[in-house]
Short mmCIF file of C-alpha atoms in Angstrom, two decimals:
data_model
loop_
_atom_site.label_atom_id
_atom_site.label_comp_id
_atom_site.label_asym_id
_atom_site.label_seq_id
_atom_site.Cartn_x
_atom_site.Cartn_y
_atom_site.Cartn_z
CA UNK A 48 23.90 -2.24 -12.02
CA UNK A 49 23.98 1.42 -11.16
CA UNK A 50 21.21 2.85 -9.02
CA UNK A 51 19.96 5.10 -11.75
CA UNK A 52 20.18 2.22 -14.17
CA UNK A 53 18.05 0.21 -11.77
CA UNK A 54 15.39 2.85 -11.61
CA UNK A 55 15.41 3.58 -15.32
CA UNK A 56 15.32 -0.10 -16.22
CA UNK A 57 12.07 -0.86 -14.43
CA UNK A 58 10.23 -1.12 -17.75
CA UNK A 59 12.71 -3.84 -18.66
CA UNK A 60 13.13 -5.37 -15.22
CA UNK A 61 9.76 -7.04 -15.21
CA UNK A 62 7.88 -8.04 -18.30
CA UNK A 63 4.72 -7.67 -16.28
CA UNK A 64 5.28 -4.25 -14.80
CA UNK A 65 4.57 -2.05 -17.81
CA UNK A 66 1.24 -3.76 -18.42
CA UNK A 67 0.57 -4.06 -14.66
CA UNK A 68 1.10 -0.33 -14.19
CA UNK A 69 -1.11 0.50 -17.16
CA UNK A 70 -3.98 -1.61 -15.85
CA UNK A 71 -3.45 -0.41 -12.29
CA UNK A 72 -3.82 3.20 -13.43
CA UNK A 73 -6.95 2.30 -15.37
CA UNK A 74 -8.35 0.56 -12.30
CA UNK A 75 -7.58 3.58 -10.13
CA UNK A 76 -9.60 5.73 -12.51
CA UNK A 77 -12.59 3.79 -11.29
CA UNK A 78 -11.45 2.92 -7.79
CA UNK A 79 -10.81 6.50 -6.74
CA UNK A 80 -13.36 7.92 -9.14
CA UNK A 81 -16.23 6.01 -7.57
CA UNK A 82 -15.04 6.78 -4.06
CA UNK A 83 -14.62 10.48 -4.78
CA UNK A 84 -18.31 11.19 -4.34
CA UNK A 85 -21.27 9.67 -2.56
CA UNK A 86 -24.39 8.19 -4.09
CA UNK A 87 -27.18 5.81 -3.06
CA UNK A 88 -26.21 2.16 -3.11
CA UNK A 89 -26.75 0.56 -6.49
CA UNK A 90 -26.83 3.85 -8.42
CA UNK A 91 -23.11 4.53 -8.89
CA UNK A 92 -22.52 2.52 -12.05
CA UNK A 93 -22.32 5.42 -14.49
CA UNK A 94 -19.99 7.34 -12.18
CA UNK A 95 -17.17 4.80 -12.39
CA UNK A 96 -14.84 4.43 -15.32
CA UNK A 97 -14.40 0.77 -14.44
CA UNK A 98 -18.05 0.19 -15.10
CA UNK A 99 -17.77 2.15 -18.32
CA UNK A 100 -15.39 -0.62 -19.33
CA UNK A 101 -17.98 -3.14 -18.19
CA UNK A 102 -20.64 -1.46 -20.32
CA UNK A 103 -18.38 -1.32 -23.35
CA UNK A 104 -17.91 2.47 -23.30
CA UNK A 105 -14.55 4.16 -23.78
CA UNK A 106 -12.35 5.01 -20.82
CA UNK A 107 -10.26 8.16 -20.53
CA UNK A 108 -6.52 7.56 -20.75
CA UNK A 109 -6.08 10.03 -17.90
CA UNK A 110 -6.14 8.23 -14.52
CA UNK A 111 -8.15 9.75 -11.71
CA UNK A 112 -5.50 8.60 -9.27
CA UNK A 113 -2.08 6.99 -9.05
CA UNK A 114 0.29 5.49 -6.49
CA UNK A 115 3.73 6.58 -5.21
CA UNK A 116 5.06 3.03 -4.80
CA UNK A 117 8.72 2.60 -3.93
CA UNK A 118 9.02 5.89 -2.03
CA UNK A 119 8.14 5.43 1.66
CA UNK A 120 7.68 1.65 1.59
CA UNK A 121 10.22 -0.39 -0.35
CA UNK A 122 9.79 -3.51 -2.46
CA UNK A 123 13.02 -5.11 -3.58
CA UNK A 124 12.04 -5.54 -7.24
CA UNK A 125 11.57 -1.79 -7.68
CA UNK A 126 15.33 -1.46 -7.22
CA UNK A 127 16.57 -4.61 -8.94
CA UNK A 128 18.51 -3.07 -11.83
CA UNK A 129 19.19 -5.09 -14.93
CA UNK A 130 19.11 -8.38 -13.02
CA UNK A 131 15.54 -8.17 -11.73
CA UNK A 132 12.97 -10.50 -13.19
CA UNK A 133 9.90 -10.99 -10.99
CA UNK A 134 7.10 -8.69 -9.83
CA UNK A 135 6.62 -10.84 -6.72
CA UNK A 136 9.94 -12.15 -5.41
CA UNK A 137 10.02 -15.80 -4.36
CA UNK A 138 13.75 -16.30 -3.76
CA UNK A 139 14.51 -15.31 -0.13
CA UNK A 140 17.77 -13.64 -1.15
CA UNK A 141 15.66 -10.92 -2.80
CA UNK A 142 16.22 -8.86 -5.93
CA UNK A 143 17.17 -5.45 -4.51
CA UNK A 144 20.60 -4.24 -5.59
CA UNK A 145 20.60 -0.56 -4.61
CA UNK A 146 18.69 2.40 -3.22
CA UNK A 147 19.47 5.60 -5.10
CA UNK A 148 21.11 8.00 -4.88
CA UNK A 149 23.56 7.00 -2.10
CA UNK A 150 23.44 3.21 -2.21
CA UNK A 151 24.83 2.39 -5.62
CA UNK A 152 25.03 -1.36 -5.19
CA UNK A 153 26.46 -3.88 -2.77
CA UNK A 154 27.96 -7.28 -2.23
CA UNK A 155 24.59 -9.02 -2.06
CA UNK A 156 20.96 -8.48 -2.95
CA UNK A 157 18.43 -7.39 -0.35
CA UNK A 158 14.92 -8.84 0.11
CA UNK A 159 13.01 -6.19 2.10
CA UNK A 160 13.33 -2.78 3.72
CA UNK A 161 13.87 -4.08 7.24
CA UNK A 162 16.61 -6.47 6.20
CA UNK A 163 18.32 -3.78 4.11
CA UNK A 164 18.41 -1.31 7.00
CA UNK A 165 19.65 -3.96 9.41
CA UNK A 166 22.51 -4.87 7.07
CA UNK A 167 23.47 -1.24 6.49
CA UNK A 168 23.59 -0.63 10.24
CA UNK A 169 25.71 -3.73 10.82
CA UNK A 170 28.22 -2.77 8.12
CA UNK A 171 28.28 1.05 8.21
CA UNK A 172 26.44 2.20 11.34
CA UNK A 173 23.10 3.88 12.04
CA UNK A 174 24.10 7.29 10.70
CA UNK A 175 24.89 6.04 7.21
CA UNK A 176 21.81 3.80 7.13
CA UNK A 177 19.56 6.74 7.98
CA UNK A 178 21.34 8.94 5.42
CA UNK A 179 20.70 6.39 2.66
CA UNK A 180 16.98 6.56 3.38
CA UNK A 181 16.91 10.32 3.87
CA UNK A 182 18.58 10.82 0.49
CA UNK A 183 16.20 8.41 -1.21
CA UNK A 184 13.12 10.00 0.32
CA UNK A 185 14.26 13.52 -0.50
CA UNK A 186 15.01 12.73 -4.14
CA UNK A 187 12.42 10.14 -5.24
CA UNK A 188 9.49 12.59 -5.44
CA UNK A 189 9.87 16.22 -6.53
CA UNK A 190 7.58 19.22 -6.45
CA UNK A 191 7.61 19.13 -10.23
CA UNK A 192 6.09 15.65 -10.14
CA UNK A 193 3.02 17.02 -8.39
CA UNK A 194 2.51 19.68 -11.02
CA UNK A 195 3.02 17.11 -13.79
CA UNK A 196 0.36 14.84 -12.27
CA UNK A 197 -2.07 17.71 -11.91
CA UNK A 198 -1.41 18.80 -15.49
CA UNK A 199 -2.30 15.26 -16.61
CA UNK A 200 -5.60 15.47 -14.77
CA UNK A 201 -4.72 13.20 -11.83
CA UNK A 202 -6.73 14.06 -8.72
CA UNK A 203 -5.64 11.64 -5.97
CA UNK A 204 -2.28 10.11 -5.04
CA UNK A 205 -1.99 7.06 -2.81
CA UNK A 206 1.05 7.14 -0.49
CA UNK A 207 2.14 3.71 0.82
CA UNK A 208 4.20 4.04 4.03
CA UNK A 209 5.84 1.73 6.54
CA UNK A 210 4.66 1.89 10.14
CA UNK A 211 7.66 3.99 11.24
CA UNK A 212 5.88 7.16 10.10
CA UNK A 213 4.20 6.69 13.49
CA UNK A 214 6.93 4.83 15.38
CA UNK A 215 6.48 7.21 18.33
CA UNK A 216 3.10 5.60 18.93
CA UNK A 217 5.04 2.66 20.39
CA UNK A 218 6.95 4.75 22.94
CA UNK A 219 4.82 3.22 25.75
CA UNK A 220 5.93 -0.22 24.53
CA UNK A 221 9.67 0.53 24.45
CA UNK A 222 11.41 3.85 25.01
CA UNK A 223 13.54 3.57 21.87
CA UNK A 224 10.47 4.45 19.80
CA UNK A 225 10.12 7.79 21.59
CA UNK A 226 13.71 8.97 21.35
CA UNK A 227 13.44 10.71 17.97
CA UNK A 228 11.63 13.80 16.76
CA UNK A 229 8.72 12.39 14.70
CA UNK A 230 8.42 15.62 12.75
CA UNK A 231 11.98 15.80 11.46
CA UNK A 232 14.16 12.76 12.20
CA UNK A 233 15.28 9.83 10.10
CA UNK A 234 16.12 7.48 13.00
CA UNK A 235 16.85 3.76 12.96
CA UNK A 236 14.47 1.71 15.12
CA UNK A 237 14.16 -2.07 15.51
CA UNK A 238 11.22 -4.12 14.35
CA UNK A 239 9.29 -4.90 17.56
CA UNK A 240 9.17 -8.65 16.89
CA UNK A 241 12.47 -9.10 15.05
CA UNK A 242 14.74 -6.61 16.88
CA UNK A 243 17.83 -8.70 16.17
CA UNK A 244 17.10 -9.21 12.48
CA UNK A 245 15.23 -6.23 11.04
CA UNK A 246 15.30 -2.45 11.51
CA UNK A 247 13.60 0.45 9.77
CA UNK A 248 14.16 4.19 9.44
CA UNK A 249 11.50 6.53 10.78
CA UNK A 250 9.70 8.77 8.28
CA UNK A 251 9.55 12.45 9.30
CA UNK A 252 5.92 13.55 9.31
CA UNK A 253 6.92 17.00 8.05
CA UNK A 254 7.93 15.32 4.79
CA UNK A 255 4.30 14.35 4.18
CA UNK A 256 2.83 17.52 5.61
CA UNK A 257 4.87 19.57 3.14
CA UNK A 258 3.89 17.21 0.30
CA UNK A 259 0.20 17.51 1.19
CA UNK A 260 0.37 21.31 1.35
CA UNK A 261 2.22 21.58 -1.95
CA UNK A 262 -0.09 19.08 -3.60
CA UNK A 263 -3.14 21.07 -2.56
CA UNK A 264 -1.79 24.05 -4.53
CA UNK A 265 -2.10 21.85 -7.61
CA UNK A 266 -5.54 20.48 -6.75
CA UNK A 267 -4.27 17.07 -5.56
CA UNK A 268 -5.46 14.96 -2.65
CA UNK A 269 -3.60 12.16 -0.89
CA UNK A 270 -4.59 8.76 0.48
CA UNK A 271 -2.38 7.60 3.36
CA UNK A 272 -1.83 3.85 3.07
CA UNK A 273 -0.15 2.05 5.98
CA UNK A 274 1.51 -0.63 3.91
CA UNK A 275 3.69 -2.49 6.43
CA UNK A 276 3.27 -3.27 10.13
CA UNK A 277 5.52 -4.50 12.97
CA UNK A 278 6.37 -8.17 12.66
CA UNK A 279 4.85 -8.37 9.18
CA UNK A 280 1.09 -8.46 8.59
CA UNK A 281 1.31 -10.09 5.15
CA UNK A 282 3.67 -12.40 3.31
CA UNK A 283 5.50 -10.36 0.69
CA UNK A 284 8.58 -8.21 0.17
CA UNK A 285 6.69 -5.01 1.06
CA UNK A 286 5.94 -6.25 4.61
CA UNK A 287 9.21 -4.86 5.98
CA UNK A 288 10.66 -8.11 7.34
CA UNK A 289 10.52 -10.59 4.43
CA UNK A 290 11.67 -13.39 4.10
CA UNK A 291 11.15 -13.68 7.86
CA UNK A 292 7.76 -15.10 8.77
CA UNK A 293 4.85 -12.71 9.34
CA UNK A 294 4.01 -12.65 13.06
CA UNK A 295 1.71 -9.63 13.42
CA UNK A 296 -1.51 -11.58 13.91
CA UNK A 297 -0.56 -14.12 16.57
CA UNK A 298 2.47 -12.93 18.56
CA UNK A 299 3.63 -10.34 21.11
CA UNK A 300 6.43 -7.80 20.77
CA UNK A 301 9.95 -8.76 21.81
CA UNK A 302 10.98 -5.30 22.98
CA UNK A 303 10.31 -3.54 26.27
CA UNK A 304 8.41 -5.74 28.70
CA UNK A 305 7.16 -7.94 25.86
CA UNK A 306 3.56 -7.86 27.07
CA UNK A 307 2.00 -5.93 24.17
CA UNK A 308 0.57 -7.96 21.31
CA UNK A 309 1.60 -6.95 17.80
CA UNK A 310 -2.07 -6.41 17.03
CA UNK A 311 -2.27 -3.92 19.89
CA UNK A 312 0.86 -2.22 18.60
CA UNK A 313 -0.79 -1.98 15.19
CA UNK A 314 -3.88 -0.31 16.66
CA UNK A 315 -1.62 2.17 18.45
CA UNK A 316 -0.09 3.04 15.09
CA UNK A 317 -3.48 3.46 13.41
CA UNK A 318 -4.65 5.65 16.30
CA UNK A 319 -1.59 7.87 15.91
CA UNK A 320 -2.19 8.09 12.16
CA UNK A 321 -5.79 9.22 12.70
CA UNK A 322 -4.62 11.71 15.35
CA UNK A 323 -2.06 13.13 12.91
CA UNK A 324 -4.62 13.52 10.13
CA UNK A 325 -6.96 15.26 12.57
CA UNK A 326 -4.18 17.66 13.57
CA UNK A 327 -3.40 18.89 10.06
CA UNK A 328 -4.41 22.44 9.21
CA UNK A 329 -4.56 24.73 6.20
CA UNK A 330 -3.49 23.41 2.81
CA UNK A 331 -2.22 20.12 4.27
CA UNK A 332 -5.61 19.36 5.82
CA UNK A 333 -7.41 20.28 2.63
CA UNK A 334 -5.31 17.73 0.73
CA UNK A 335 -6.41 14.69 2.76
CA UNK A 336 -8.41 12.12 0.81
CA UNK A 337 -8.39 9.60 3.62
CA UNK A 338 -6.58 6.63 5.13
CA UNK A 339 -6.15 2.95 4.36
CA UNK A 340 -5.44 1.37 7.78
CA UNK A 341 -3.68 -1.69 6.35
CA UNK A 342 -2.66 -2.80 2.88
CA UNK A 343 -3.62 -6.34 1.84
CA UNK A 344 -4.22 -7.69 5.38
CA UNK A 345 -3.03 -11.28 5.72
CA UNK A 346 -1.96 -11.54 2.06
CA UNK A 347 -1.23 -15.21 1.17
CA UNK A 348 -2.36 -16.52 4.58
CA UNK A 349 -5.31 -18.24 2.92
CA UNK A 350 -2.94 -20.59 1.11
CA UNK A 351 -0.90 -21.58 4.16
CA UNK A 352 -1.65 -24.22 6.78
CA UNK A 353 -1.40 -23.45 9.57
CA UNK A 354 -2.34 -19.90 8.66
CA UNK A 355 -0.23 -17.06 10.02
CA UNK A 356 -3.37 -14.89 9.92
CA UNK A 357 -6.67 -16.68 10.70
CA UNK A 358 -9.32 -14.77 8.79
CA UNK A 359 -11.57 -14.26 11.83
CA UNK A 360 -8.62 -12.66 13.63
CA UNK A 361 -7.90 -10.40 10.66
CA UNK A 362 -11.50 -9.25 10.32
CA UNK A 363 -11.81 -8.61 14.07
CA UNK A 364 -8.77 -6.31 13.95
CA UNK A 365 -10.06 -4.49 10.87
CA UNK A 366 -13.40 -4.01 12.64
CA UNK A 367 -11.59 -2.10 15.35
CA UNK A 368 -10.02 0.25 12.79
CA UNK A 369 -13.49 0.97 11.36
CA UNK A 370 -14.72 1.88 14.83
CA UNK A 371 -11.67 4.11 15.41
CA UNK A 372 -12.28 5.98 12.18
CA UNK A 373 -16.02 6.33 12.80
CA UNK A 374 -15.55 7.97 16.19
CA UNK A 375 -12.79 10.31 14.92
CA UNK A 376 -13.21 13.77 13.41
CA UNK A 377 -12.31 12.52 9.92
CA UNK A 378 -15.80 11.56 8.63
CA UNK A 379 -17.10 15.03 9.50
CA UNK A 380 -14.21 16.51 7.52
CA UNK A 381 -15.25 14.61 4.41
CA UNK A 382 -12.31 12.19 4.62
CA UNK A 383 -12.63 8.50 3.83
CA UNK A 384 -11.65 5.13 5.20
CA UNK A 385 -10.40 2.84 2.42
CA UNK A 386 -10.86 -0.70 3.72
CA UNK A 387 -8.34 -2.65 1.69
CA UNK A 388 -9.02 -6.37 1.49
CA UNK A 389 -7.52 -9.17 -0.57
CA UNK A 390 -8.83 -12.57 -1.62
CA UNK A 391 -5.57 -14.39 -0.82
CA UNK A 392 -6.14 -13.89 2.91
CA UNK A 393 -9.29 -16.03 2.83
CA UNK A 394 -8.98 -19.84 2.98
CA UNK A 395 -10.66 -22.19 0.53
CA UNK A 396 -11.71 -19.45 -1.92
CA UNK A 397 -14.18 -18.13 0.66
CA UNK A 398 -13.71 -14.42 -0.03
CA UNK A 399 -17.05 -13.76 -1.74
CA UNK A 400 -18.88 -15.86 0.83
CA UNK A 401 -17.42 -13.94 3.76
CA UNK A 402 -16.36 -10.40 2.93
CA UNK A 403 -19.57 -8.81 1.54
CA UNK A 404 -21.71 -9.86 4.52
CA UNK A 405 -18.98 -8.83 6.98
CA UNK A 406 -18.71 -5.41 5.30
CA UNK A 407 -22.47 -4.87 5.49
CA UNK A 408 -22.45 -5.83 9.18
CA UNK A 409 -19.62 -3.44 9.96
CA UNK A 410 -20.94 -0.39 8.09
CA UNK A 411 -24.32 1.27 7.60
CA UNK A 412 -25.78 2.39 4.28
CA UNK A 413 -24.91 5.96 5.26
CA UNK A 414 -21.33 4.95 6.06
CA UNK A 415 -20.91 3.16 2.74
CA UNK A 416 -22.25 6.10 0.75
CA UNK A 417 -20.14 8.73 2.50
CA UNK A 418 -16.84 7.56 3.99
CA UNK A 419 -16.52 3.75 4.06
CA UNK A 420 -14.83 2.61 0.83
CA UNK A 421 -14.45 -1.07 -0.05
CA UNK A 422 -11.04 -1.36 -1.69
CA UNK A 423 -9.86 -4.29 -3.79
CA UNK A 424 -6.83 -4.56 -6.07
CA UNK A 425 -6.90 -6.12 -9.52
CA UNK A 426 -3.63 -6.91 -11.30
CA UNK A 427 -2.69 -8.02 -14.78
CA UNK A 428 0.52 -9.57 -13.44
CA UNK A 429 -1.50 -12.64 -12.44
CA UNK A 430 -4.28 -14.41 -14.31
CA UNK A 431 -4.73 -13.04 -17.83
CA UNK A 432 -1.63 -10.92 -18.09
CA UNK A 433 0.44 -8.80 -20.42
CA UNK A 434 4.20 -8.95 -20.54
CA UNK A 435 7.23 -9.17 -22.80
CA UNK A 436 7.63 -12.95 -22.91
CA UNK A 437 5.04 -14.53 -25.17
CA UNK A 438 5.29 -17.95 -23.49
CA UNK A 439 4.02 -16.55 -20.16
CA UNK A 440 1.76 -13.74 -21.39
CA UNK A 441 -1.67 -13.59 -22.94
CA UNK A 442 -0.63 -10.46 -24.82
CA UNK A 443 2.72 -8.72 -25.27
CA UNK A 444 3.32 -5.06 -24.56
CA UNK A 445 4.38 -4.22 -28.12
CA UNK A 446 1.02 -5.20 -29.63
CA UNK A 447 -1.50 -2.54 -30.69
CA UNK A 448 -3.58 -1.02 -27.91
CA UNK A 449 -6.82 -2.39 -29.37
CA UNK A 450 -5.37 -5.90 -29.18
CA UNK A 451 -4.24 -5.42 -25.58
CA UNK A 452 -7.70 -4.15 -24.64
CA UNK A 453 -9.33 -7.07 -26.42
CA UNK A 454 -7.34 -9.56 -24.35
CA UNK A 455 -7.48 -7.83 -20.98
CA UNK A 456 -11.00 -6.44 -21.07
CA UNK A 457 -12.79 -9.70 -20.17
CA UNK A 458 -10.78 -9.91 -16.94
CA UNK A 459 -11.53 -6.28 -16.09
CA UNK A 460 -15.21 -6.79 -16.86
CA UNK A 461 -15.47 -9.92 -14.74
CA UNK A 462 -13.79 -8.21 -11.80
CA UNK A 463 -15.95 -5.10 -12.18
CA UNK A 464 -19.19 -7.03 -12.49
CA UNK A 465 -18.53 -9.19 -9.44
CA UNK A 466 -17.31 -6.29 -7.30
CA UNK A 467 -20.26 -4.12 -8.31
CA UNK A 468 -22.89 -6.78 -7.73
CA UNK A 469 -21.59 -8.18 -4.45
CA UNK A 470 -20.25 -5.13 -2.58
CA UNK A 471 -22.61 -2.19 -2.02
CA UNK A 472 -21.64 1.45 -1.65
CA UNK A 473 -18.38 3.26 -2.42
CA UNK A 474 -15.61 1.17 -3.89
#
């Protein structure tokens, strides 16, 4: 498949994705809409579109926010061409066939960003590997896209990134991470735990600074989401090293002296991210919505024994990121911490028994009404789902909108009701 065919065929690639994207946008209307302002706990119901769904009222078709997935953090199925089939890849060979515009296909599929870069380096060298990513990053999002989003009424854009946006934070761990210009360079660096198997390309911070400044001209704000961490902090193709095993929670780096834990390396990255946000000025600073320190921490660890991410270890690390944000300048600037959490990290279906009380212990009422946002994801790709194959879908994408709403609304309502009742404050 051609690269452009792969991108254009995403509506066909996964029967789930069209419906998944639709519901994800609807969810973001509420998710970002509720978090966009503060209010006393227990009084925010009418401010959230999600809870308008819960109450049976109509929801605007214009999303409050959206997500630039597939830009600065890759998932193989986004680039799977006409052969892709699954939203969540299970075959370790992966579904990725290209990365437009330079990589138009290859001899084999790729499973994750780190494996793709490593293979490109082995076959063509570091220069070509970095050029493939530079070309992709410079062509995937255009200035015109920002205007189009603003014209639609979108207010906030979530930007998932791999940890190499702040690779220089690890210069004290190994000098290779400090040999590039973090403002301008696309440089190949090894994964700190899998240096012989996975590499990534650094993301120039100027790329995001320019995006933020341009977005502000159109009234947009941006949520920085650190989606992938050294050694893999979750079990999925977006973790940067899949299908290699996630080691972030329990191991040390294998570069430099090898004494730094991957958790410590992760905190160094979060600290650098906060420092960068604090340093922004002018239009770029005005465009900051906030930061999500880690996407889906420990995803799928709750189903695995032994667990690669014991939940007490995960929550202890997240607690440190809350403290780092609280003592930074960001709360006083009106910026928010989006604490992303996912049920699949918790063993024995213990999420609702553990997370709400932990969240209340970690944050005050003032925190939760001003800058601490509880962030959960709800997908139609699992559970009651829409798709294009009737045998595996509760509703198909070609059915009338009222029918789709009729089928999906109970799931949205149940999620909204539980989230609203059990988790206080911004969400």
